[in-house]
Amino acid sequence: MSDTTHHIVPYRTYALILLLLLVLTSTSVAVTQIELTRWATIVALLLASTKSAIVLAIFMHLKFDQTVYKVMAIFVVLVITAVIILTFLDYGFR
Amino acid sequence: MSESIAHHDEHRDDEASKLGIWLFIFTELLFFGGLFITYAVYRHAHPQAFHMAAQQLDVAVGTINTVILLISSMTIAMATTSIQKKDKRTTLILIGITLVLALVFLVNKYFEWSAKIDHGIWPGSPLLEELGKGDTLFFGLYFFMTGLHALHIIIGMILIIVIFVRVRKDKISFDNFQLLENGGLYWHLVDLIWIFLFPLFYLIT
């Protein structure tokens, strides 16, 4: 199996990803500074989720790794999401 | 492919090693996930106090530290490229930059915490007791979560120093760099946690 061969990611890819992450960071700072009240929270968290997905996929090589790592990562994210939903179903309807 | 270059006298399983660090990363994500849920519940219970308290954190310092961590993530990721290109010098420079950035992050954190403590805000301080439950919870979580994150930075720095020395001594090389990759994965985890700490404590008010 050629699965064990390492994919060498070019420097350029990492530099472009950093640029993208910095753009997303400044967007979330800008959005929260101009007081969009409720929406600011949602937008900031969506941007944070997007940033972490990019870090996981490129910096942490999930995109180039074997499927098993992706499956495990998605499972963990689903577990945390499920606990958040359950917790707020509890607190929201007390 | 890498199998054919492996030395006969050593026992190595890079794939298992990587699986191990990923399993550790998952436990860490669940650990911090629990803390984020705690934060969300208390924010839900004390919206006004959390709103006022969050405004006291310095967005500029938070943003600078975010940028520092993102750049350091890129440099350590680039080090896994340079080691595979057999470029030891660049690898050492990139790991060195990562270390310096980690240190700058901690220095910023030190000044940030000092400023809070100078204003009478620390876990269990008389001022917080006066301000009430919501502020106590916000700053309790702030000190605990950013402190725990800073502890991860310190552990990461020790790990990266070990990796630096090993690259220097050629113990980590183009056909044996799993420790560098694992160290990088841990460092990205530290970055990942900060990506959520930053909006939750500094941005959302």
PDB file of N, CA and C in Angstrom, chain A residues 1 3-12 14-15 18 21-22 25 28-29 32-33 35 40-41 44-45 47-49 51-53 55-56 59-62 65-66 68-69 72-73 76 79-80 83-84 87-88 91-92, chain B residues 1-3 15 18-19 22-23 25-26 29-30 33 37 40-41 44 51 55 59 63 66-67 70-71 73-74 77-78 80-82 84-85 87 90 94 177-178 181 185 188-189 191-192 195-196 198-200 203-205:
ATOM      1  N   MET A   1       0.832  -1.213   0.000  1.00  0.00           N
ATOM      2  CA  MET A   1       0.000   0.000   0.000  1.00  0.00           C
ATOM      3  C   MET A   1       0.858   1.251   0.000  1.00  0.00           C
ATOM      4  N   ASP A   3      -0.121   3.969   1.170  1.00  0.00           N
ATOM      5  CA  ASP A   3      -0.675   4.844   2.205  1.00  0.00           C
ATOM      6  C   ASP A   3       0.392   5.429   3.119  1.00  0.00           C
ATOM      7  N   THR A   4       1.510   4.713   3.251  1.00  0.00           N
ATOM      8  CA  THR A   4       2.532   5.152   4.186  1.00  0.00           C
ATOM      9  C   THR A   4       3.425   6.253   3.602  1.00  0.00           C
ATOM     10  N   THR A   5       3.317   6.504   2.313  1.00  0.00           N
ATOM     11  CA  THR A   5       4.134   7.587   1.751  1.00  0.00           C
ATOM     12  C   THR A   5       3.643   8.928   2.281  1.00  0.00           C
ATOM     13  N   HIS A   6       4.593   9.808   2.543  1.00  0.00           N
ATOM     14  CA  HIS A   6       4.218  11.092   3.082  1.00  0.00           C
ATOM     15  C   HIS A   6       3.976  12.104   1.992  1.00  0.00           C
ATOM     16  N   HIS A   7       2.914  12.832   2.160  1.00  0.00           N
ATOM     17  CA  HIS A   7       2.611  13.900   1.226  1.00  0.00           C
ATOM     18  C   HIS A   7       3.375  15.140   1.682  1.00  0.00           C
ATOM     19  N   ILE A   8       4.269  15.644   0.853  1.00  0.00           N
ATOM     20  CA  ILE A   8       5.010  16.852   1.241  1.00  0.00           C
ATOM     21  C   ILE A   8       4.193  18.072   0.835  1.00  0.00           C
ATOM     22  N   VAL A   9       3.739  18.810   1.841  1.00  0.00           N
ATOM     23  CA  VAL A   9       2.928  20.002   1.570  1.00  0.00           C
ATOM     24  C   VAL A   9       3.872  21.155   1.237  1.00  0.00           C
ATOM     25  N   PRO A  10       3.644  21.842   0.113  1.00  0.00           N
ATOM     26  CA  PRO A  10       4.531  22.966  -0.242  1.00  0.00           C
ATOM     27  C   PRO A  10       4.420  24.131   0.751  1.00  0.00           C
ATOM     28  N   TYR A  11       5.520  24.890   0.928  1.00  0.00           N
ATOM     29  CA  TYR A  11       5.522  26.061   1.823  1.00  0.00           C
ATOM     30  C   TYR A  11       4.394  27.028   1.469  1.00  0.00           C
ATOM     31  N   ARG A  12       4.199  27.188   0.145  1.00  0.00           N
ATOM     32  CA  ARG A  12       3.208  28.123  -0.380  1.00  0.00           C
ATOM     33  C   ARG A  12       1.815  27.860   0.185  1.00  0.00           C
ATOM     34  N   TYR A  14       1.023  26.441   3.034  1.00  0.00           N
ATOM     35  CA  TYR A  14       0.965  26.872   4.433  1.00  0.00           C
ATOM     36  C   TYR A  14       0.855  28.391   4.538  1.00  0.00           C
ATOM     37  N   ALA A  15       1.610  29.103   3.697  1.00  0.00           N
ATOM     38  CA  ALA A  15       1.589  30.566   3.743  1.00  0.00           C
ATOM     39  C   ALA A  15       0.202  31.089   3.365  1.00  0.00           C
ATOM     40  N   LEU A  18      -2.208  30.492   6.193  1.00  0.00           N
ATOM     41  CA  LEU A  18      -2.034  31.481   7.262  1.00  0.00           C
ATOM     42  C   LEU A  18      -2.734  32.788   6.896  1.00  0.00           C
ATOM     43  N   LEU A  21      -6.351  32.434   7.390  1.00  0.00           N
ATOM     44  CA  LEU A  21      -6.691  32.431   8.816  1.00  0.00           C
ATOM     45  C   LEU A  21      -6.653  33.851   9.386  1.00  0.00           C
ATOM     46  N   LEU A  22      -5.679  34.648   8.927  1.00  0.00           N
ATOM     47  CA  LEU A  22      -5.566  36.027   9.418  1.00  0.00           C
ATOM     48  C   LEU A  22      -6.745  36.864   8.928  1.00  0.00           C
ATOM     49  N   THR A  25      -9.648  35.964  11.046  1.00  0.00           N
ATOM     50  CA  THR A  25      -9.501  36.550  12.381  1.00  0.00           C
ATOM     51  C   THR A  25      -9.907  38.017  12.368  1.00  0.00           C
ATOM     52  N   SER A  28     -13.617  38.452  12.160  1.00  0.00           N
ATOM     53  CA  SER A  28     -14.366  38.225  13.402  1.00  0.00           C
ATOM     54  C   SER A  28     -14.154  39.375  14.387  1.00  0.00           C
ATOM     55  N   VAL A  29     -12.943  39.965  14.396  1.00  0.00           N
ATOM     56  CA  VAL A  29     -12.718  41.131  15.258  1.00  0.00           C
ATOM     57  C   VAL A  29     -13.604  42.288  14.796  1.00  0.00           C
ATOM     58  N   THR A  32     -17.411  41.772  15.546  1.00  0.00           N
ATOM     59  CA  THR A  32     -17.812  41.906  16.948  1.00  0.00           C
ATOM     60  C   THR A  32     -17.616  43.330  17.463  1.00  0.00           C
ATOM     61  N   GLN A  33     -16.710  44.109  16.825  1.00  0.00           N
ATOM     62  CA  GLN A  33     -16.491  45.478  17.300  1.00  0.00           C
ATOM     63  C   GLN A  33     -17.615  46.420  16.887  1.00  0.00           C
ATOM     64  N   GLU A  35     -20.750  45.940  17.001  1.00  0.00           N
ATOM     65  CA  GLU A  35     -21.993  45.690  17.734  1.00  0.00           C
ATOM     66  C   GLU A  35     -23.174  45.269  16.867  1.00  0.00           C
ATOM     67  N   ALA A  40     -23.487  38.951  16.034  1.00  0.00           N
ATOM     68  CA  ALA A  40     -22.031  38.978  16.201  1.00  0.00           C
ATOM     69  C   ALA A  40     -21.536  37.689  16.848  1.00  0.00           C
ATOM     70  N   THR A  41     -22.262  37.226  17.874  1.00  0.00           N
ATOM     71  CA  THR A  41     -21.876  35.993  18.567  1.00  0.00           C
ATOM     72  C   THR A  41     -21.874  34.812  17.604  1.00  0.00           C
ATOM     73  N   ALA A  44     -19.099  35.178  15.001  1.00  0.00           N
ATOM     74  CA  ALA A  44     -17.773  34.931  15.586  1.00  0.00           C
ATOM     75  C   ALA A  44     -17.542  33.439  15.796  1.00  0.00           C
ATOM     76  N   LEU A  45     -18.563  32.723  16.268  1.00  0.00           N
ATOM     77  CA  LEU A  45     -18.409  31.288  16.506  1.00  0.00           C
ATOM     78  C   LEU A  45     -18.326  30.502  15.199  1.00  0.00           C
ATOM     79  N   LEU A  47     -17.060  31.703  12.431  1.00  0.00           N
ATOM     80  CA  LEU A  47     -15.714  31.970  11.910  1.00  0.00           C
ATOM     81  C   LEU A  47     -14.683  31.130  12.655  1.00  0.00           C
ATOM     82  N   ALA A  48     -14.853  30.996  13.990  1.00  0.00           N
ATOM     83  CA  ALA A  48     -13.915  30.178  14.774  1.00  0.00           C
ATOM     84  C   ALA A  48     -13.982  28.717  14.323  1.00  0.00           C
ATOM     85  N   SER A  49     -15.200  28.232  14.057  1.00  0.00           N
ATOM     86  CA  SER A  49     -15.345  26.845  13.595  1.00  0.00           C
ATOM     87  C   SER A  49     -14.688  26.659  12.230  1.00  0.00           C
ATOM     88  N   LYS A  51     -12.188  28.435  11.052  1.00  0.00           N
ATOM     89  CA  LYS A  51     -10.741  28.485  11.259  1.00  0.00           C
ATOM     90  C   LYS A  51     -10.212  27.146  11.759  1.00  0.00           C
ATOM     91  N   SER A  52     -10.936  26.554  12.743  1.00  0.00           N
ATOM     92  CA  SER A  52     -10.421  25.301  13.293  1.00  0.00           C
ATOM     93  C   SER A  52     -10.508  24.181  12.254  1.00  0.00           C
ATOM     94  N   ALA A  53     -11.543  24.205  11.401  1.00  0.00           N
ATOM     95  CA  ALA A  53     -11.633  23.186  10.345  1.00  0.00           C
ATOM     96  C   ALA A  53     -10.443  23.302   9.398  1.00  0.00           C
ATOM     97  N   VAL A  55      -7.439  24.602  10.145  1.00  0.00           N
ATOM     98  CA  VAL A  55      -6.234  24.152  10.864  1.00  0.00           C
ATOM     99  C   VAL A  55      -6.184  22.623  10.874  1.00  0.00           C
ATOM    100  N   LEU A  56      -7.310  21.974  11.175  1.00  0.00           N
ATOM    101  CA  LEU A  56      -7.352  20.510  11.215  1.00  0.00           C
ATOM    102  C   LEU A  56      -7.032  19.911   9.838  1.00  0.00           C
ATOM    103  N   PHE A  59      -3.011  22.309   8.380  1.00  0.00           N
ATOM    104  CA  PHE A  59      -1.867  22.283   9.300  1.00  0.00           C
ATOM    105  C   PHE A  59      -1.717  20.907   9.942  1.00  0.00           C
ATOM    106  N   MET A  60      -2.843  20.280  10.300  1.00  0.00           N
ATOM    107  CA  MET A  60      -2.768  18.977  10.961  1.00  0.00           C
ATOM    108  C   MET A  60      -2.886  17.818   9.960  1.00  0.00           C
ATOM    109  N   HIS A  61      -2.841  18.154   8.672  1.00  0.00           N
ATOM    110  CA  HIS A  61      -2.737  17.160   7.592  1.00  0.00           C
ATOM    111  C   HIS A  61      -3.907  16.194   7.462  1.00  0.00           C
ATOM    112  N   LEU A  62      -5.048  16.491   8.096  1.00  0.00           N
ATOM    113  CA  LEU A  62      -6.167  15.536   7.999  1.00  0.00           C
ATOM    114  C   LEU A  62      -6.576  15.318   6.547  1.00  0.00           C
ATOM    115  N   ASP A  65      -4.153  12.743   5.198  1.00  0.00           N
ATOM    116  CA  ASP A  65      -3.957  11.517   5.971  1.00  0.00           C
ATOM    117  C   ASP A  65      -4.964  10.435   5.596  1.00  0.00           C
ATOM    118  N   GLN A  66      -4.791   9.282   6.247  1.00  0.00           N
ATOM    119  CA  GLN A  66      -5.739   8.192   6.030  1.00  0.00           C
ATOM    120  C   GLN A  66      -7.112   8.554   6.581  1.00  0.00           C
ATOM    121  N   VAL A  68      -9.134   7.068   8.484  1.00  0.00           N
ATOM    122  CA  VAL A  68      -9.443   6.745   9.878  1.00  0.00           C
ATOM    123  C   VAL A  68      -9.324   7.982  10.788  1.00  0.00           C
ATOM    124  N   TYR A  69      -8.340   8.865  10.506  1.00  0.00           N
ATOM    125  CA  TYR A  69      -8.163  10.061  11.338  1.00  0.00           C
ATOM    126  C   TYR A  69      -9.334  11.028  11.156  1.00  0.00           C
ATOM    127  N   MET A  72     -12.389   9.680  12.980  1.00  0.00           N
ATOM    128  CA  MET A  72     -12.278   9.876  14.435  1.00  0.00           C
ATOM    129  C   MET A  72     -12.500  11.346  14.805  1.00  0.00           C
ATOM    130  N   ALA A  73     -11.904  12.251  14.017  1.00  0.00           N
ATOM    131  CA  ALA A  73     -12.048  13.684  14.320  1.00  0.00           C
ATOM    132  C   ALA A  73     -13.511  14.102  14.215  1.00  0.00           C
ATOM    133  N   VAL A  76     -15.437  12.920  17.255  1.00  0.00           N
ATOM    134  CA  VAL A  76     -15.219  13.740  18.451  1.00  0.00           C
ATOM    135  C   VAL A  76     -16.011  15.041  18.385  1.00  0.00           C
ATOM    136  N   VAL A  79     -19.582  14.310  19.114  1.00  0.00           N
ATOM    137  CA  VAL A  79     -19.817  14.057  20.549  1.00  0.00           C
ATOM    138  C   VAL A  79     -19.957  15.383  21.286  1.00  0.00           C
ATOM    139  N   ILE A  80     -19.009  16.315  21.042  1.00  0.00           N
ATOM    140  CA  ILE A  80     -19.056  17.613  21.727  1.00  0.00           C
ATOM    141  C   ILE A  80     -20.340  18.355  21.348  1.00  0.00           C
ATOM    142  N   VAL A  83     -23.321  16.921  23.196  1.00  0.00           N
ATOM    143  CA  VAL A  83     -23.369  17.305  24.609  1.00  0.00           C
ATOM    144  C   VAL A  83     -23.826  18.761  24.741  1.00  0.00           C
ATOM    145  N   ILE A  84     -23.358  19.639  23.835  1.00  0.00           N
ATOM    146  CA  ILE A  84     -23.788  21.045  23.880  1.00  0.00           C
ATOM    147  C   ILE A  84     -25.299  21.125  23.670  1.00  0.00           C
ATOM    148  N   THR A  87     -27.143  19.765  26.708  1.00  0.00           N
ATOM    149  CA  THR A  87     -27.047  20.677  27.847  1.00  0.00           C
ATOM    150  C   THR A  87     -28.026  21.838  27.692  1.00  0.00           C
ATOM    151  N   PHE A  88     -28.112  22.378  26.452  1.00  0.00           N
ATOM    152  CA  PHE A  88     -28.996  23.530  26.273  1.00  0.00           C
ATOM    153  C   PHE A  88     -30.470  23.149  26.160  1.00  0.00           C
ATOM    154  N   TYR A  91     -31.048  23.258  29.944  1.00  0.00           N
ATOM    155  CA  TYR A  91     -31.094  24.602  30.543  1.00  0.00           C
ATOM    156  C   TYR A  91     -32.133  25.500  29.886  1.00  0.00           C
ATOM    157  N   GLY A  92     -32.397  25.290  28.593  1.00  0.00           N
ATOM    158  CA  GLY A  92     -33.327  26.140  27.872  1.00  0.00           C
ATOM    159  C   GLY A  92     -34.773  25.941  28.289  1.00  0.00           C
TER     160      GLY A  92
ATOM    161  N   MET B   1       6.589   2.797   1.291  1.00  0.00           N
ATOM    162  CA  MET B   1       7.853   3.311   0.768  1.00  0.00           C
ATOM    163  C   MET B   1       8.867   3.524   1.878  1.00  0.00           C
ATOM    164  N   SER B   2       8.414   4.176   2.953  1.00  0.00           N
ATOM    165  CA  SER B   2       9.342   4.461   4.046  1.00  0.00           C
ATOM    166  C   SER B   2       9.820   3.172   4.696  1.00  0.00           C
ATOM    167  N   GLU B   3       9.036   2.089   4.513  1.00  0.00           N
ATOM    168  CA  GLU B   3       9.408   0.796   5.090  1.00  0.00           C
ATOM    169  C   GLU B   3      10.784   0.342   4.597  1.00  0.00           C
ATOM    170  N   GLU B  15       3.087   5.053  12.231  1.00  0.00           N
ATOM    171  CA  GLU B  15       1.638   5.164  12.125  1.00  0.00           C
ATOM    172  C   GLU B  15       0.998   5.036  13.505  1.00  0.00           C
ATOM    173  N   LYS B  18       1.568   8.164  15.492  1.00  0.00           N
ATOM    174  CA  LYS B  18       0.669   9.247  15.097  1.00  0.00           C
ATOM    175  C   LYS B  18      -0.733   9.010  15.640  1.00  0.00           C
ATOM    176  N   LEU B  19      -1.175   7.745  15.579  1.00  0.00           N
ATOM    177  CA  LEU B  19      -2.489   7.398  16.110  1.00  0.00           C
ATOM    178  C   LEU B  19      -2.550   7.743  17.600  1.00  0.00           C
ATOM    179  N   TRP B  22      -2.952  11.459  18.156  1.00  0.00           N
ATOM    180  CA  TRP B  22      -4.316  11.867  17.799  1.00  0.00           C
ATOM    181  C   TRP B  22      -5.302  11.489  18.904  1.00  0.00           C
ATOM    182  N   LEU B  23      -5.140  10.287  19.463  1.00  0.00           N
ATOM    183  CA  LEU B  23      -6.037   9.883  20.554  1.00  0.00           C
ATOM    184  C   LEU B  23      -5.882  10.847  21.726  1.00  0.00           C
ATOM    185  N   ILE B  25      -4.944  13.979  21.502  1.00  0.00           N
ATOM    186  CA  ILE B  25      -5.570  15.239  21.082  1.00  0.00           C
ATOM    187  C   ILE B  25      -7.081  15.179  21.281  1.00  0.00           C
ATOM    188  N   PHE B  26      -7.683  14.012  20.991  1.00  0.00           N
ATOM    189  CA  PHE B  26      -9.135  13.888  21.160  1.00  0.00           C
ATOM    190  C   PHE B  26      -9.527  14.019  22.635  1.00  0.00           C
ATOM    191  N   LEU B  29      -9.445  17.626  23.433  1.00  0.00           N
ATOM    192  CA  LEU B  29     -10.579  18.365  22.870  1.00  0.00           C
ATOM    193  C   LEU B  29     -11.817  18.163  23.729  1.00  0.00           C
ATOM    194  N   LEU B  30     -12.022  16.931  24.211  1.00  0.00           N
ATOM    195  CA  LEU B  30     -13.184  16.662  25.062  1.00  0.00           C
ATOM    196  C   LEU B  30     -13.034  17.380  26.400  1.00  0.00           C
ATOM    197  N   GLY B  33     -13.602  20.909  25.712  1.00  0.00           N
ATOM    198  CA  GLY B  33     -15.015  20.974  25.333  1.00  0.00           C
ATOM    199  C   GLY B  33     -15.898  21.093  26.559  1.00  0.00           C
ATOM    200  N   ILE B  37     -18.428  24.192  27.567  1.00  0.00           N
ATOM    201  CA  ILE B  37     -19.845  24.015  27.901  1.00  0.00           C
ATOM    202  C   ILE B  37     -20.142  24.685  29.251  1.00  0.00           C
ATOM    203  N   ALA B  40     -20.476  28.271  28.596  1.00  0.00           N
ATOM    204  CA  ALA B  40     -21.735  28.591  27.909  1.00  0.00           C
ATOM    205  C   ALA B  40     -22.904  28.594  28.886  1.00  0.00           C
ATOM    206  N   VAL B  41     -22.929  27.612  29.790  1.00  0.00           N
ATOM    207  CA  VAL B  41     -24.034  27.508  30.747  1.00  0.00           C
ATOM    208  C   VAL B  41     -24.039  28.713  31.696  1.00  0.00           C
ATOM    209  N   HIS B  44     -25.112  31.828  29.969  1.00  0.00           N
ATOM    210  CA  HIS B  44     -26.560  31.764  29.814  1.00  0.00           C
ATOM    211  C   HIS B  44     -27.262  32.172  31.118  1.00  0.00           C
ATOM    212  N   HIS B  51     -21.449  40.063  30.095  1.00  0.00           N
ATOM    213  CA  HIS B  51     -21.328  41.141  29.118  1.00  0.00           C
ATOM    214  C   HIS B  51     -20.412  42.247  29.631  1.00  0.00           C
ATOM    215  N   GLN B  55     -16.110  43.044  28.598  1.00  0.00           N
ATOM    216  CA  GLN B  55     -15.656  44.317  28.049  1.00  0.00           C
ATOM    217  C   GLN B  55     -14.354  44.795  28.687  1.00  0.00           C
ATOM    218  N   VAL B  59      -9.080  43.638  23.764  1.00  0.00           N
ATOM    219  CA  VAL B  59      -9.219  42.971  22.458  1.00  0.00           C
ATOM    220  C   VAL B  59      -7.892  42.998  21.695  1.00  0.00           C
ATOM    221  N   THR B  63      -6.037  39.837  20.166  1.00  0.00           N
ATOM    222  CA  THR B  63      -5.827  39.712  18.724  1.00  0.00           C
ATOM    223  C   THR B  63      -4.356  39.451  18.416  1.00  0.00           C
ATOM    224  N   THR B  66      -3.535  35.956  19.128  1.00  0.00           N
ATOM    225  CA  THR B  66      -4.104  35.067  18.111  1.00  0.00           C
ATOM    226  C   THR B  66      -3.198  35.017  16.892  1.00  0.00           C
ATOM    227  N   VAL B  67      -2.764  36.199  16.442  1.00  0.00           N
ATOM    228  CA  VAL B  67      -1.887  36.268  15.270  1.00  0.00           C
ATOM    229  C   VAL B  67      -0.576  35.523  15.545  1.00  0.00           C
ATOM    230  N   LEU B  70      -1.174  31.765  15.361  1.00  0.00           N
ATOM    231  CA  LEU B  70      -1.425  31.308  13.990  1.00  0.00           C
ATOM    232  C   LEU B  70      -0.115  31.234  13.210  1.00  0.00           C
ATOM    233  N   ILE B  71       0.738  32.269  13.370  1.00  0.00           N
ATOM    234  CA  ILE B  71       2.029  32.252  12.662  1.00  0.00           C
ATOM    235  C   ILE B  71       2.885  31.087  13.154  1.00  0.00           C
ATOM    236  N   SER B  73       1.929  28.298  14.332  1.00  0.00           N
ATOM    237  CA  SER B  73       1.385  27.050  13.782  1.00  0.00           C
ATOM    238  C   SER B  73       1.906  26.831  12.362  1.00  0.00           C
ATOM    239  N   MET B  74       1.951  27.929  11.607  1.00  0.00           N
ATOM    240  CA  MET B  74       2.439  27.809  10.238  1.00  0.00           C
ATOM    241  C   MET B  74       3.913  27.417  10.217  1.00  0.00           C
ATOM    242  N   ALA B  77       4.404  23.803  11.033  1.00  0.00           N
ATOM    243  CA  ALA B  77       3.911  22.983   9.918  1.00  0.00           C
ATOM    244  C   ALA B  77       4.926  22.991   8.775  1.00  0.00           C
ATOM    245  N   MET B  78       5.514  24.180   8.523  1.00  0.00           N
ATOM    246  CA  MET B  78       6.522  24.287   7.469  1.00  0.00           C
ATOM    247  C   MET B  78       7.757  23.449   7.795  1.00  0.00           C
ATOM    248  N   THR B  80       7.820  20.523   9.017  1.00  0.00           N
ATOM    249  CA  THR B  80       7.653  19.139   8.534  1.00  0.00           C
ATOM    250  C   THR B  80       7.897  19.054   7.019  1.00  0.00           C
ATOM    251  N   THR B  81       7.708  20.171   6.328  1.00  0.00           N
ATOM    252  CA  THR B  81       8.041  20.195   4.895  1.00  0.00           C
ATOM    253  C   THR B  81       9.553  20.246   4.705  1.00  0.00           C
ATOM    254  N   SER B  82      10.212  21.166   5.455  1.00  0.00           N
ATOM    255  CA  SER B  82      11.651  21.345   5.246  1.00  0.00           C
ATOM    256  C   SER B  82      12.449  20.099   5.645  1.00  0.00           C
ATOM    257  N   GLN B  84      11.485  17.050   5.344  1.00  0.00           N
ATOM    258  CA  GLN B  84      11.333  16.061   4.264  1.00  0.00           C
ATOM    259  C   GLN B  84      12.129  16.455   3.032  1.00  0.00           C
ATOM    260  N   LYS B  85      12.423  17.767   2.928  1.00  0.00           N
ATOM    261  CA  LYS B  85      13.267  18.214   1.823  1.00  0.00           C
ATOM    262  C   LYS B  85      14.743  18.151   2.211  1.00  0.00           C
ATOM    263  N   ASP B  87      16.305  19.704   4.435  1.00  0.00           N
ATOM    264  CA  ASP B  87      16.866  21.031   4.689  1.00  0.00           C
ATOM    265  C   ASP B  87      16.913  21.267   6.203  1.00  0.00           C
ATOM    266  N   THR B  90      16.915  25.160   7.534  1.00  0.00           N
ATOM    267  CA  THR B  90      15.591  25.790   7.527  1.00  0.00           C
ATOM    268  C   THR B  90      14.703  25.190   8.616  1.00  0.00           C
ATOM    269  N   LEU B  94      12.902  27.354  11.472  1.00  0.00           N
ATOM    270  CA  LEU B  94      11.444  27.358  11.630  1.00  0.00           C
ATOM    271  C   LEU B  94      11.029  26.937  13.041  1.00  0.00           C
ATOM    272  N   PHE B 177      10.932  11.441  11.101  1.00  0.00           N
ATOM    273  CA  PHE B 177      10.556  12.747  11.662  1.00  0.00           C
ATOM    274  C   PHE B 177       9.194  12.705  12.355  1.00  0.00           C
ATOM    275  N   GLN B 178       8.785  11.507  12.780  1.00  0.00           N
ATOM    276  CA  GLN B 178       7.460  11.396  13.383  1.00  0.00           C
ATOM    277  C   GLN B 178       7.333  12.255  14.639  1.00  0.00           C
ATOM    278  N   GLU B 181       6.525  15.684  13.638  1.00  0.00           N
ATOM    279  CA  GLU B 181       5.140  15.795  13.201  1.00  0.00           C
ATOM    280  C   GLU B 181       4.183  15.745  14.402  1.00  0.00           C
ATOM    281  N   LEU B 185       1.547  18.474  15.678  1.00  0.00           N
ATOM    282  CA  LEU B 185       0.122  18.196  15.911  1.00  0.00           C
ATOM    283  C   LEU B 185      -0.309  18.726  17.270  1.00  0.00           C
ATOM    284  N   HIS B 188      -0.553  22.489  17.097  1.00  0.00           N
ATOM    285  CA  HIS B 188      -1.774  22.935  16.416  1.00  0.00           C
ATOM    286  C   HIS B 188      -2.979  22.813  17.330  1.00  0.00           C
ATOM    287  N   LEU B 189      -2.975  21.798  18.206  1.00  0.00           N
ATOM    288  CA  LEU B 189      -4.068  21.647  19.172  1.00  0.00           C
ATOM    289  C   LEU B 189      -4.138  22.873  20.082  1.00  0.00           C
ATOM    290  N   ASP B 191      -3.152  25.808  19.351  1.00  0.00           N
ATOM    291  CA  ASP B 191      -3.681  26.863  18.502  1.00  0.00           C
ATOM    292  C   ASP B 191      -5.202  26.742  18.377  1.00  0.00           C
ATOM    293  N   LEU B 192      -5.651  25.508  18.160  1.00  0.00           N
ATOM    294  CA  LEU B 192      -7.077  25.207  17.986  1.00  0.00           C
ATOM    295  C   LEU B 192      -7.892  25.658  19.199  1.00  0.00           C
ATOM    296  N   ILE B 195      -8.213  29.370  19.283  1.00  0.00           N
ATOM    297  CA  ILE B 195      -9.152  29.868  18.268  1.00  0.00           C
ATOM    298  C   ILE B 195     -10.541  30.031  18.873  1.00  0.00           C
ATOM    299  N   PHE B 196     -10.901  29.177  19.853  1.00  0.00           N
ATOM    300  CA  PHE B 196     -12.206  29.322  20.509  1.00  0.00           C
ATOM    301  C   PHE B 196     -12.148  30.207  21.755  1.00  0.00           C
ATOM    302  N   PHE B 198     -10.352  32.819  22.203  1.00  0.00           N
ATOM    303  CA  PHE B 198     -10.277  34.229  21.798  1.00  0.00           C
ATOM    304  C   PHE B 198     -11.655  34.859  21.578  1.00  0.00           C
ATOM    305  N   PRO B 199     -12.521  34.331  20.696  1.00  0.00           N
ATOM    306  CA  PRO B 199     -13.837  34.988  20.552  1.00  0.00           C
ATOM    307  C   PRO B 199     -14.676  34.907  21.822  1.00  0.00           C
ATOM    308  N   LEU B 200     -14.616  33.783  22.537  1.00  0.00           N
ATOM    309  CA  LEU B 200     -15.504  33.619  23.694  1.00  0.00           C
ATOM    310  C   LEU B 200     -15.177  34.588  24.827  1.00  0.00           C
ATOM    311  N   LEU B 203     -13.906  38.679  22.318  1.00  0.00           N
ATOM    312  CA  LEU B 203     -14.700  39.333  21.278  1.00  0.00           C
ATOM    313  C   LEU B 203     -16.164  39.481  21.633  1.00  0.00           C
ATOM    314  N   ILE B 204     -16.784  38.364  22.068  1.00  0.00           N
ATOM    315  CA  ILE B 204     -18.214  38.403  22.347  1.00  0.00           C
ATOM    316  C   ILE B 204     -18.438  39.105  23.681  1.00  0.00           C
ATOM    317  N   THR B 205     -19.133  40.228  23.653  1.00  0.00           N
ATOM    318  CA  THR B 205     -19.367  40.920  24.930  1.00  0.00           C
ATOM    319  C   THR B 205     -20.858  41.031  25.234  1.00  0.00           C
TER     320      THR B 205
END
